[in-house]
Amino acid sequence: MKDNLGSRLCVVIGGANGIGAACCRLMSSRGWRVAVVDLDAGAAESLAKEIGGSSYCVDIRSLDSVEQLASDIEREQGPVYSLVVSAAAFQDRYPPDEFPMDLWRSVMQVNVEGTFNVNRAFGRRMVRERKGSIVNIASTVAHGSSPLHAYGPSKAAIVNLTRGLAGQWGRAGVRVNSVSPGATLTPRVTARPLGRYASDVNSQLALGRRVDPMEVAEGVEFLASDRASAITGTDLLIDAGWLTASTWGLYGGVPAIESEAESPNE
Ligand SMILES: NC(=O)c1ccc[n+]([C@@H]2O[C@H](COP(=O)([O-])OP(=O)(O)OC[C@H]3O[C@@H](n4cnc5c(N)ncnc54)[C@H](O)[C@@H]3O)[C@@H](O)[C@H]2O)c1
């Protein structure tokens, strides 16, 4: 489906892999011009080639580099209509008193400071243009309890940052929202042994399965587009019912449903 967005420019930070790459592919197929931005210059370039977009390399931890990026993109391609921020740092599990503090700081630096840096640089330009839409990628863990004692708080900070900026820039016609994916089958996740999670992940999810990166991209593209013109400061959970089913463990988990063939009523 092509909508009426014509050739509006979307910048996807962390666009070279996983959910960001799915956003680049989907948005390109919907008629957006896409700038793929990532720390991984080679992967960004090859995806840009595949979708007919452009690519840029940046480390979002550096405000100076991010400001330079925003100014380069604007000079080369004109105003940015939409910003998607999917870049993140991840962590293994540690009890709080064994948590390496360098790791804790680096997760915060990418996820909180980095996300703020790009929102600040691109948001200021959108305010000047009196239009724009930002979608920050948070996580289901922002909304509940998890053993990820840096990643979890960093994602909660992204949800709150999003709400603050939505209030700050709303009167200038700039919308700021977040999307919270649940367990999503990106290559980074599927490459890891399942033992990182509970033994049967799918039984913890209302829909009984994990999320495809393209399903996250659908929500992101919706929020980025004018179809979401009255939506700002919200967080959209795309988690196959992980959060909603999180208390079902006390009752033995979400029930399995008999297959159609076995059901007596069908
Ligand atoms: N995959 C999941 O299950 C899941 C679940 C919830 C939330 N999320 C969130 O979705 C987003 C994408 O996750 P993913 O699984 O696609 O990850 P990914 O590792 O596949 O992609 C992240 C991209 O960000 C880039 N990046 C990392 N640090 C950067 C930096 N400092 N500057 C610029 N780019 C940088 C990486 O090079 C990579 O291309 C993240 O915000 C993550 O927290 C993912």
PDB file of C-alpha atoms and ligand atoms in Angstrom:
ATOM      1  CA  MET A   1       0.000   0.000   0.000  1.00  0.00           C
ATOM      2  CA  LYS A   2       1.385   3.408  -0.965  1.00  0.00           C
ATOM      3  CA  ASP A   3      -0.151   6.218   1.068  1.00  0.00           C
ATOM      4  CA  ASN A   4      -0.153   9.909   0.316  1.00  0.00           C
ATOM      5  CA  LEU A   5       3.210  10.701   1.863  1.00  0.00           C
ATOM      6  CA  GLY A   6       4.887  11.235  -1.487  1.00  0.00           C
ATOM      7  CA  SER A   7       8.596  11.479  -0.979  1.00  0.00           C
ATOM      8  CA  ARG A   8       8.846  12.657   2.602  1.00  0.00           C
ATOM      9  CA  LEU A   9      12.216  11.982   4.145  1.00  0.00           C
ATOM     10  CA  CYS A  10      12.549   9.597   7.085  1.00  0.00           C
ATOM     11  CA  VAL A  11      15.790   9.139   9.009  1.00  0.00           C
ATOM     12  CA  VAL A  12      16.119   5.776  10.753  1.00  0.00           C
ATOM     13  CA  ILE A  13      18.826   5.724  13.430  1.00  0.00           C
ATOM     14  CA  GLY A  14      20.038   2.183  14.045  1.00  0.00           C
ATOM     15  CA  GLY A  15      18.506   1.404  10.660  1.00  0.00           C
ATOM     16  CA  ALA A  16      21.099  -1.091   9.431  1.00  0.00           C
ATOM     17  CA  ASN A  17      19.871  -4.102  11.404  1.00  0.00           C
ATOM     18  CA  GLY A  18      16.877  -5.733  13.056  1.00  0.00           C
ATOM     19  CA  ILE A  19      13.805  -3.612  13.772  1.00  0.00           C
ATOM     20  CA  GLY A  20      15.419  -0.482  12.294  1.00  0.00           C
ATOM     21  CA  ALA A  21      16.116  -2.335   9.033  1.00  0.00           C
ATOM     22  CA  ALA A  22      12.515  -3.581   8.925  1.00  0.00           C
ATOM     23  CA  CYS A  23      11.379   0.048   9.352  1.00  0.00           C
ATOM     24  CA  CYS A  24      13.646   1.142   6.472  1.00  0.00           C
ATOM     25  CA  ARG A  25      12.298  -1.564   4.155  1.00  0.00           C
ATOM     26  CA  LEU A  26       8.643  -0.981   5.049  1.00  0.00           C
ATOM     27  CA  MET A  27       8.835   2.810   4.897  1.00  0.00           C
ATOM     28  CA  SER A  28      10.633   2.684   1.566  1.00  0.00           C
ATOM     29  CA  SER A  29       7.939   0.365   0.182  1.00  0.00           C
ATOM     30  CA  ARG A  30       5.324   2.895   1.353  1.00  0.00           C
ATOM     31  CA  GLY A  31       6.889   5.745  -0.612  1.00  0.00           C
ATOM     32  CA  TRP A  32       9.132   7.395   1.992  1.00  0.00           C
ATOM     33  CA  ARG A  33      12.657   8.465   1.087  1.00  0.00           C
ATOM     34  CA  VAL A  34      14.770   6.692   3.681  1.00  0.00           C
ATOM     35  CA  ALA A  35      18.132   7.644   5.172  1.00  0.00           C
ATOM     36  CA  VAL A  36      19.664   4.611   6.880  1.00  0.00           C
ATOM     37  CA  VAL A  37      21.856   5.809   9.765  1.00  0.00           C
ATOM     38  CA  ASP A  38      23.997   3.494  11.868  1.00  0.00           C
ATOM     39  CA  LEU A  39      27.286   2.985  13.625  1.00  0.00           C
ATOM     40  CA  ASP A  40      27.753   0.040  11.249  1.00  0.00           C
ATOM     41  CA  ALA A  41      28.571   1.953   8.054  1.00  0.00           C
ATOM     42  CA  GLY A  42      28.906  -1.123   5.805  1.00  0.00           C
ATOM     43  CA  ALA A  43      25.521  -2.606   6.762  1.00  0.00           C
ATOM     44  CA  ALA A  44      23.856   0.823   6.434  1.00  0.00           C
ATOM     45  CA  GLU A  45      25.322   1.298   2.967  1.00  0.00           C
ATOM     46  CA  SER A  46      24.261  -2.113   1.715  1.00  0.00           C
ATOM     47  CA  LEU A  47      20.666  -1.683   2.999  1.00  0.00           C
ATOM     48  CA  ALA A  48      20.496   1.790   1.447  1.00  0.00           C
ATOM     49  CA  LYS A  49      21.570   0.260  -1.869  1.00  0.00           C
ATOM     50  CA  GLU A  50      18.889  -2.435  -1.566  1.00  0.00           C
ATOM     51  CA  ILE A  51      16.025   0.026  -0.938  1.00  0.00           C
ATOM     52  CA  GLY A  52      17.276   2.923  -3.069  1.00  0.00           C
ATOM     53  CA  GLY A  53      17.903   5.175  -0.067  1.00  0.00           C
ATOM     54  CA  SER A  54      20.920   6.969   1.367  1.00  0.00           C
ATOM     55  CA  SER A  55      23.222   5.990   4.223  1.00  0.00           C
ATOM     56  CA  TYR A  56      25.129   7.807   6.945  1.00  0.00           C
ATOM     57  CA  CYS A  57      27.397   6.665   9.749  1.00  0.00           C
ATOM     58  CA  VAL A  58      27.146   8.137  13.253  1.00  0.00           C
ATOM     59  CA  ASP A  59      27.695   7.229  16.877  1.00  0.00           C
ATOM     60  CA  ILE A  60      24.697   8.720  18.677  1.00  0.00           C
ATOM     61  CA  ARG A  61      26.685   9.025  21.911  1.00  0.00           C
ATOM     62  CA  SER A  62      28.404  12.095  20.447  1.00  0.00           C
ATOM     63  CA  LEU A  63      26.171  15.195  20.350  1.00  0.00           C
ATOM     64  CA  ASP A  64      28.628  16.969  18.024  1.00  0.00           C
ATOM     65  CA  SER A  65      28.514  14.081  15.521  1.00  0.00           C
ATOM     66  CA  VAL A  66      24.726  13.949  15.716  1.00  0.00           C
ATOM     67  CA  GLU A  67      24.451  17.713  15.102  1.00  0.00           C
ATOM     68  CA  GLN A  68      26.793  17.343  12.125  1.00  0.00           C
ATOM     69  CA  LEU A  69      24.673  14.455  10.801  1.00  0.00           C
ATOM     70  CA  ALA A  70      21.426  16.451  11.075  1.00  0.00           C
ATOM     71  CA  SER A  71      22.985  19.385   9.288  1.00  0.00           C
ATOM     72  CA  ASP A  72      24.515  17.169   6.522  1.00  0.00           C
ATOM     73  CA  ILE A  73      21.222  15.381   5.858  1.00  0.00           C
ATOM     74  CA  GLU A  74      19.286  18.657   5.729  1.00  0.00           C
ATOM     75  CA  ARG A  75      21.804  20.243   3.376  1.00  0.00           C
ATOM     76  CA  GLU A  76      21.910  17.221   1.046  1.00  0.00           C
ATOM     77  CA  GLN A  77      18.249  16.152   1.124  1.00  0.00           C
ATOM     78  CA  GLY A  78      16.107  18.934   2.588  1.00  0.00           C
ATOM     79  CA  PRO A  79      13.960  18.863   5.714  1.00  0.00           C
ATOM     80  CA  VAL A  80      13.490  15.608   7.612  1.00  0.00           C
ATOM     81  CA  TYR A  81       9.814  14.776   8.166  1.00  0.00           C
ATOM     82  CA  SER A  82      10.233  11.720  10.345  1.00  0.00           C
ATOM     83  CA  LEU A  83      12.870  10.402  12.731  1.00  0.00           C
ATOM     84  CA  VAL A  84      12.883   6.808  13.981  1.00  0.00           C
ATOM     85  CA  VAL A  85      15.338   5.930  16.772  1.00  0.00           C
ATOM     86  CA  SER A  86      15.997   2.194  16.951  1.00  0.00           C
ATOM     87  CA  ALA A  87      19.695   2.164  17.979  1.00  0.00           C
ATOM     88  CA  ALA A  88      20.374   0.641  21.370  1.00  0.00           C
ATOM     89  CA  ALA A  89      22.938  -0.971  23.630  1.00  0.00           C
ATOM     90  CA  PHE A  90      22.052  -4.272  25.275  1.00  0.00           C
ATOM     91  CA  GLN A  91      23.270  -6.184  28.330  1.00  0.00           C
ATOM     92  CA  ASP A  92      23.615  -9.624  29.800  1.00  0.00           C
ATOM     93  CA  ARG A  93      21.995 -10.313  33.172  1.00  0.00           C
ATOM     94  CA  TYR A  94      23.852  -9.379  36.388  1.00  0.00           C
ATOM     95  CA  PRO A  95      22.699  -9.104  39.998  1.00  0.00           C
ATOM     96  CA  PRO A  96      22.901  -5.407  40.967  1.00  0.00           C
ATOM     97  CA  ASP A  97      25.987  -5.790  43.177  1.00  0.00           C
ATOM     98  CA  GLU A  98      27.898  -7.587  40.414  1.00  0.00           C
ATOM     99  CA  PHE A  99      26.867  -5.248  37.624  1.00  0.00           C
ATOM    100  CA  PRO A 100      29.972  -3.868  35.818  1.00  0.00           C
ATOM    101  CA  MET A 101      29.509  -0.109  36.162  1.00  0.00           C
ATOM    102  CA  ASP A 102      31.209   0.586  32.826  1.00  0.00           C
ATOM    103  CA  LEU A 103      28.551  -1.514  31.136  1.00  0.00           C
ATOM    104  CA  TRP A 104      25.784   0.205  33.141  1.00  0.00           C
ATOM    105  CA  ARG A 105      27.048   3.625  32.034  1.00  0.00           C
ATOM    106  CA  SER A 106      27.482   2.594  28.418  1.00  0.00           C
ATOM    107  CA  VAL A 107      23.901   1.251  28.197  1.00  0.00           C
ATOM    108  CA  MET A 108      22.638   4.543  29.645  1.00  0.00           C
ATOM    109  CA  GLN A 109      24.891   6.544  27.362  1.00  0.00           C
ATOM    110  CA  VAL A 110      23.588   4.962  24.146  1.00  0.00           C
ATOM    111  CA  ASN A 111      19.949   4.447  25.109  1.00  0.00           C
ATOM    112  CA  VAL A 112      19.213   7.594  27.104  1.00  0.00           C
ATOM    113  CA  GLU A 113      21.833  10.187  26.164  1.00  0.00           C
ATOM    114  CA  GLY A 114      22.068   8.987  22.537  1.00  0.00           C
ATOM    115  CA  THR A 115      18.288   8.991  22.095  1.00  0.00           C
ATOM    116  CA  PHE A 116      18.142  12.472  23.632  1.00  0.00           C
ATOM    117  CA  ASN A 117      20.939  13.685  21.321  1.00  0.00           C
ATOM    118  CA  VAL A 118      19.124  12.679  18.138  1.00  0.00           C
ATOM    119  CA  ASN A 119      15.724  13.891  19.349  1.00  0.00           C
ATOM    120  CA  ARG A 120      17.299  17.219  20.229  1.00  0.00           C
ATOM    121  CA  ALA A 121      19.158  17.726  16.923  1.00  0.00           C
ATOM    122  CA  PHE A 122      16.370  16.605  14.561  1.00  0.00           C
ATOM    123  CA  GLY A 123      13.501  17.861  16.749  1.00  0.00           C
ATOM    124  CA  ARG A 124      14.868  21.413  16.744  1.00  0.00           C
ATOM    125  CA  ARG A 125      14.838  21.408  12.945  1.00  0.00           C
ATOM    126  CA  MET A 126      11.296  19.983  12.828  1.00  0.00           C
ATOM    127  CA  VAL A 127      10.140  22.747  15.182  1.00  0.00           C
ATOM    128  CA  ARG A 128      11.649  25.283  12.805  1.00  0.00           C
ATOM    129  CA  GLU A 129       9.766  23.647   9.892  1.00  0.00           C
ATOM    130  CA  ARG A 130       6.580  23.485  12.006  1.00  0.00           C
ATOM    131  CA  LYS A 131       6.088  19.803  11.163  1.00  0.00           C
ATOM    132  CA  GLY A 132       7.546  16.416  11.897  1.00  0.00           C
ATOM    133  CA  SER A 133       7.091  13.134  13.676  1.00  0.00           C
ATOM    134  CA  ILE A 134       9.498  11.234  15.904  1.00  0.00           C
ATOM    135  CA  VAL A 135       9.183   7.590  16.930  1.00  0.00           C
ATOM    136  CA  ASN A 136      11.530   6.324  19.635  1.00  0.00           C
ATOM    137  CA  ILE A 137      11.862   2.572  20.148  1.00  0.00           C
ATOM    138  CA  ALA A 138      11.472   1.661  23.819  1.00  0.00           C
ATOM    139  CA  SER A 139      10.606  -1.861  25.040  1.00  0.00           C
ATOM    140  CA  THR A 140       7.964  -3.811  26.923  1.00  0.00           C
ATOM    141  CA  VAL A 141      10.463  -4.026  29.796  1.00  0.00           C
ATOM    142  CA  ALA A 142       9.970  -0.257  30.292  1.00  0.00           C
ATOM    143  CA  HIS A 143       6.475  -1.023  31.600  1.00  0.00           C
ATOM    144  CA  GLY A 144       7.176  -3.783  34.068  1.00  0.00           C
ATOM    145  CA  SER A 145       9.837  -5.530  36.063  1.00  0.00           C
ATOM    146  CA  SER A 146      12.875  -7.224  34.511  1.00  0.00           C
ATOM    147  CA  PRO A 147      16.315  -8.449  35.617  1.00  0.00           C
ATOM    148  CA  LEU A 148      17.970  -6.044  33.135  1.00  0.00           C
ATOM    149  CA  HIS A 149      19.005  -3.365  35.622  1.00  0.00           C
ATOM    150  CA  ALA A 150      20.443  -0.896  33.103  1.00  0.00           C
ATOM    151  CA  TYR A 151      18.530  -1.715  29.907  1.00  0.00           C
ATOM    152  CA  GLY A 152      15.125  -1.709  31.681  1.00  0.00           C
ATOM    153  CA  PRO A 153      15.530   1.735  33.328  1.00  0.00           C
ATOM    154  CA  SER A 154      17.027   3.123  30.104  1.00  0.00           C
ATOM    155  CA  LYS A 155      13.923   2.075  28.176  1.00  0.00           C
ATOM    156  CA  ALA A 156      11.612   3.531  30.838  1.00  0.00           C
ATOM    157  CA  ALA A 157      13.562   6.780  30.447  1.00  0.00           C
ATOM    158  CA  ILE A 158      12.888   6.739  26.685  1.00  0.00           C
ATOM    159  CA  VAL A 159       9.123   6.491  27.283  1.00  0.00           C
ATOM    160  CA  ASN A 160       9.265   9.435  29.681  1.00  0.00           C
ATOM    161  CA  LEU A 161      11.587  11.483  27.462  1.00  0.00           C
ATOM    162  CA  THR A 162       9.124  10.931  24.614  1.00  0.00           C
ATOM    163  CA  ARG A 163       6.244  12.298  26.681  1.00  0.00           C
ATOM    164  CA  GLY A 164       8.217  15.362  27.741  1.00  0.00           C
ATOM    165  CA  LEU A 165       9.243  16.220  24.191  1.00  0.00           C
ATOM    166  CA  ALA A 166       5.682  15.676  22.944  1.00  0.00           C
ATOM    167  CA  GLY A 167       4.552  18.403  25.349  1.00  0.00           C
ATOM    168  CA  GLN A 168       7.501  20.612  24.512  1.00  0.00           C
ATOM    169  CA  TRP A 169       7.052  20.582  20.739  1.00  0.00           C
ATOM    170  CA  GLY A 170       3.347  19.839  20.206  1.00  0.00           C
ATOM    171  CA  ARG A 171       2.326  23.443  19.511  1.00  0.00           C
ATOM    172  CA  ALA A 172       4.901  23.514  16.709  1.00  0.00           C
ATOM    173  CA  GLY A 173       3.135  20.591  15.014  1.00  0.00           C
ATOM    174  CA  VAL A 174       5.821  18.085  15.951  1.00  0.00           C
ATOM    175  CA  ARG A 175       4.561  14.738  17.308  1.00  0.00           C
ATOM    176  CA  VAL A 176       6.731  12.469  19.473  1.00  0.00           C
ATOM    177  CA  ASN A 177       5.714   8.882  20.264  1.00  0.00           C
ATOM    178  CA  SER A 178       7.353   5.640  21.293  1.00  0.00           C
ATOM    179  CA  VAL A 179       6.850   2.020  20.350  1.00  0.00           C
ATOM    180  CA  SER A 180       7.510  -0.764  22.841  1.00  0.00           C
ATOM    181  CA  PRO A 181       8.292  -4.057  21.137  1.00  0.00           C
ATOM    182  CA  GLY A 182       8.145  -7.320  23.033  1.00  0.00           C
ATOM    183  CA  ALA A 183      10.357 -10.311  22.286  1.00  0.00           C
ATOM    184  CA  THR A 184      11.021  -9.704  18.590  1.00  0.00           C
ATOM    185  CA  LEU A 185      12.690 -12.159  16.240  1.00  0.00           C
ATOM    186  CA  THR A 186      15.560  -9.999  14.981  1.00  0.00           C
ATOM    187  CA  PRO A 187      18.809 -11.734  13.937  1.00  0.00           C
ATOM    188  CA  ARG A 188      20.468 -10.468  17.142  1.00  0.00           C
ATOM    189  CA  VAL A 189      17.849 -12.327  19.192  1.00  0.00           C
ATOM    190  CA  THR A 190      17.540 -15.488  17.087  1.00  0.00           C
ATOM    191  CA  ALA A 191      21.332 -15.914  17.109  1.00  0.00           C
ATOM    192  CA  ARG A 192      21.265 -16.343  20.889  1.00  0.00           C
ATOM    193  CA  PRO A 193      20.401 -19.585  22.657  1.00  0.00           C
ATOM    194  CA  LEU A 194      16.842 -19.535  23.955  1.00  0.00           C
ATOM    195  CA  GLY A 195      18.065 -20.282  27.462  1.00  0.00           C
ATOM    196  CA  ARG A 196      18.514 -16.575  27.954  1.00  0.00           C
ATOM    197  CA  TYR A 197      14.750 -16.405  28.465  1.00  0.00           C
ATOM    198  CA  ALA A 198      12.383 -18.754  30.280  1.00  0.00           C
ATOM    199  CA  SER A 199      12.367 -22.247  28.785  1.00  0.00           C
ATOM    200  CA  ASP A 200       9.085 -21.781  26.899  1.00  0.00           C
ATOM    201  CA  VAL A 201       8.900 -18.132  25.861  1.00  0.00           C
ATOM    202  CA  ASN A 202       5.815 -18.474  23.718  1.00  0.00           C
ATOM    203  CA  SER A 203       3.647 -19.782  26.558  1.00  0.00           C
ATOM    204  CA  GLN A 204       4.216 -16.469  28.393  1.00  0.00           C
ATOM    205  CA  LEU A 205       2.653 -14.469  25.559  1.00  0.00           C
ATOM    206  CA  ALA A 206      -1.099 -14.027  25.041  1.00  0.00           C
ATOM    207  CA  LEU A 207      -0.737 -14.678  21.320  1.00  0.00           C
ATOM    208  CA  GLY A 208       1.526 -17.675  21.977  1.00  0.00           C
ATOM    209  CA  ARG A 209       4.285 -16.458  19.669  1.00  0.00           C
ATOM    210  CA  ARG A 210       6.929 -13.794  19.390  1.00  0.00           C
ATOM    211  CA  VAL A 211       6.865 -10.649  17.235  1.00  0.00           C
ATOM    212  CA  ASP A 212       8.146 -10.334  13.676  1.00  0.00           C
ATOM    213  CA  PRO A 213      10.265  -7.188  13.077  1.00  0.00           C
ATOM    214  CA  MET A 214       7.897  -6.169  10.260  1.00  0.00           C
ATOM    215  CA  GLU A 215       5.000  -6.095  12.763  1.00  0.00           C
ATOM    216  CA  VAL A 216       6.934  -3.516  14.787  1.00  0.00           C
ATOM    217  CA  ALA A 217       7.686  -1.572  11.608  1.00  0.00           C
ATOM    218  CA  GLU A 218       3.947  -1.407  10.851  1.00  0.00           C
ATOM    219  CA  GLY A 219       3.323   0.418  14.125  1.00  0.00           C
ATOM    220  CA  VAL A 220       6.295   2.701  13.618  1.00  0.00           C
ATOM    221  CA  GLU A 221       5.224   3.655  10.084  1.00  0.00           C
ATOM    222  CA  PHE A 222       1.690   4.355  11.301  1.00  0.00           C
ATOM    223  CA  LEU A 223       2.884   6.680  14.067  1.00  0.00           C
ATOM    224  CA  ALA A 224       5.343   8.381  11.706  1.00  0.00           C
ATOM    225  CA  SER A 225       2.664   9.076   9.123  1.00  0.00           C
ATOM    226  CA  ASP A 226      -0.170  11.609   9.008  1.00  0.00           C
ATOM    227  CA  ARG A 227      -2.598   8.747   9.668  1.00  0.00           C
ATOM    228  CA  ALA A 228      -1.567   9.271  13.311  1.00  0.00           C
ATOM    229  CA  SER A 229      -2.014  13.056  13.089  1.00  0.00           C
ATOM    230  CA  ALA A 230      -3.740  13.387  16.488  1.00  0.00           C
ATOM    231  CA  ILE A 231      -1.428  10.982  18.343  1.00  0.00           C
ATOM    232  CA  THR A 232       1.450  12.339  20.383  1.00  0.00           C
ATOM    233  CA  GLY A 233       3.123  11.384  23.660  1.00  0.00           C
ATOM    234  CA  THR A 234       1.809   7.851  23.481  1.00  0.00           C
ATOM    235  CA  ASP A 235       3.559   4.494  23.718  1.00  0.00           C
ATOM    236  CA  LEU A 236       2.379   1.696  21.460  1.00  0.00           C
ATOM    237  CA  LEU A 237       2.993  -1.812  22.814  1.00  0.00           C
ATOM    238  CA  ILE A 238       3.669  -4.342  20.051  1.00  0.00           C
ATOM    239  CA  ASP A 239       4.445  -7.357  22.178  1.00  0.00           C
ATOM    240  CA  ALA A 240       2.133 -10.237  21.173  1.00  0.00           C
ATOM    241  CA  GLY A 241       0.447  -9.791  24.561  1.00  0.00           C
ATOM    242  CA  TRP A 242       3.528 -10.230  26.751  1.00  0.00           C
ATOM    243  CA  LEU A 243       2.692  -7.441  29.182  1.00  0.00           C
ATOM    244  CA  THR A 244      -1.001  -8.200  29.339  1.00  0.00           C
ATOM    245  CA  ALA A 245      -0.350 -11.897  30.085  1.00  0.00           C
ATOM    246  CA  SER A 246       2.391 -11.243  32.623  1.00  0.00           C
ATOM    247  CA  THR A 247       0.269 -12.123  35.672  1.00  0.00           C
ATOM    248  CA  TRP A 248      -1.054 -15.345  34.130  1.00  0.00           C
ATOM    249  CA  GLY A 249       1.998 -17.245  35.359  1.00  0.00           C
ATOM    250  CA  LEU A 250       0.312 -17.374  38.805  1.00  0.00           C
ATOM    251  CA  TYR A 251      -2.589 -19.227  37.206  1.00  0.00           C
ATOM    252  CA  GLY A 252      -0.493 -21.706  35.253  1.00  0.00           C
ATOM    253  CA  GLY A 253       0.079 -19.575  32.146  1.00  0.00           C
ATOM    254  CA  VAL A 254      -2.186 -18.562  29.313  1.00  0.00           C
ATOM    255  CA  PRO A 255      -4.408 -21.443  28.194  1.00  0.00           C
ATOM    256  CA  ALA A 256      -3.657 -23.349  25.031  1.00  0.00           C
ATOM    257  CA  ILE A 257      -6.569 -23.476  22.606  1.00  0.00           C
ATOM    258  CA  GLU A 258      -7.545 -26.744  20.990  1.00  0.00           C
ATOM    259  CA  SER A 259      -6.825 -26.907  17.299  1.00  0.00           C
ATOM    260  CA  GLU A 260      -9.800 -26.354  14.975  1.00  0.00           C
ATOM    261  CA  ALA A 261      -9.809 -29.983  13.933  1.00  0.00           C
ATOM    262  CA  GLU A 262     -10.098 -31.171  17.555  1.00  0.00           C
ATOM    263  CA  SER A 263     -12.680 -28.604  18.684  1.00  0.00           C
ATOM    264  CA  PRO A 264     -16.123 -30.185  19.258  1.00  0.00           C
ATOM    265  CA  ASN A 265     -17.889 -26.921  18.356  1.00  0.00           C
ATOM    266  CA  GLU A 266     -16.446 -26.477  14.894  1.00  0.00           C
TER     267      GLU A 266
HETATM  268  N1  LIG B   1      14.610  -7.423  19.349  1.00  0.00           N
HETATM  269  C1  LIG B   1      13.865  -7.384  20.443  1.00  0.00           C
HETATM  270  O1  LIG B   1      13.405  -8.414  20.958  1.00  0.00           O
HETATM  271  C2  LIG B   1      13.550  -6.044  21.081  1.00  0.00           C
HETATM  272  C3  LIG B   1      12.599  -6.026  22.111  1.00  0.00           C
HETATM  273  C4  LIG B   1      12.273  -4.810  22.693  1.00  0.00           C
HETATM  274  C5  LIG B   1      12.872  -3.648  22.251  1.00  0.00           C
HETATM  275  N2  LIG B   1      13.804  -3.691  21.257  1.00  0.00           N
HETATM  276  C6  LIG B   1      14.407  -2.440  20.836  1.00  0.00           C
HETATM  277  O2  LIG B   1      14.315  -2.318  19.430  1.00  0.00           O
HETATM  278  C7  LIG B   1      15.451  -1.612  18.950  1.00  0.00           C
HETATM  279  C8  LIG B   1      16.172  -2.434  17.892  1.00  0.00           C
HETATM  280  O3  LIG B   1      16.545  -3.683  18.432  1.00  0.00           O
HETATM  281  P1  LIG B   1      17.136  -4.815  17.476  1.00  0.00           P
HETATM  282  O4  LIG B   1      16.862  -6.100  18.099  1.00  0.00           O
HETATM  283  O5  LIG B   1      16.672  -4.538  16.094  1.00  0.00           O
HETATM  284  O6  LIG B   1      18.697  -4.491  17.622  1.00  0.00           O
HETATM  285  P2  LIG B   1      19.898  -4.601  16.547  1.00  0.00           P
HETATM  286  O7  LIG B   1      21.129  -4.782  17.353  1.00  0.00           O
HETATM  287  O8  LIG B   1      19.567  -5.582  15.490  1.00  0.00           O
HETATM  288  O9  LIG B   1      19.914  -3.146  15.865  1.00  0.00           O
HETATM  289  C9  LIG B   1      20.372  -2.025  16.572  1.00  0.00           C
HETATM  290  C10 LIG B   1      21.188  -1.165  15.627  1.00  0.00           C
HETATM  291  O10 LIG B   1      21.641  -0.008  16.362  1.00  0.00           O
HETATM  292  C11 LIG B   1      22.977   0.275  15.969  1.00  0.00           C
HETATM  293  N3  LIG B   1      23.660   1.016  17.035  1.00  0.00           N
HETATM  294  C12 LIG B   1      24.023   0.552  18.256  1.00  0.00           C
HETATM  295  N4  LIG B   1      24.663   1.511  18.951  1.00  0.00           N
HETATM  296  C13 LIG B   1      24.697   2.622  18.161  1.00  0.00           C
HETATM  297  C14 LIG B   1      25.242   3.920  18.328  1.00  0.00           C
HETATM  298  N5  LIG B   1      25.895   4.269  19.443  1.00  0.00           N
HETATM  299  N6  LIG B   1      25.082   4.813  17.314  1.00  0.00           N
HETATM  300  C15 LIG B   1      24.449   4.454  16.154  1.00  0.00           C
HETATM  301  N7  LIG B   1      23.924   3.230  15.947  1.00  0.00           N
HETATM  302  C16 LIG B   1      24.055   2.317  16.936  1.00  0.00           C
HETATM  303  C17 LIG B   1      23.615  -1.096  15.738  1.00  0.00           C
HETATM  304  O11 LIG B   1      24.758  -1.013  14.906  1.00  0.00           O
HETATM  305  C18 LIG B   1      22.455  -1.860  15.083  1.00  0.00           C
HETATM  306  O12 LIG B   1      22.482  -1.753  13.672  1.00  0.00           O
HETATM  307  C19 LIG B   1      16.313  -1.304  20.172  1.00  0.00           C
HETATM  308  O13 LIG B   1      15.980  -0.021  20.651  1.00  0.00           O
HETATM  309  C20 LIG B   1      15.875  -2.356  21.168  1.00  0.00           C
HETATM  310  O14 LIG B   1      16.101  -1.943  22.492  1.00  0.00           O
HETATM  311  C21 LIG B   1      14.154  -4.870  20.656  1.00  0.00           C
END
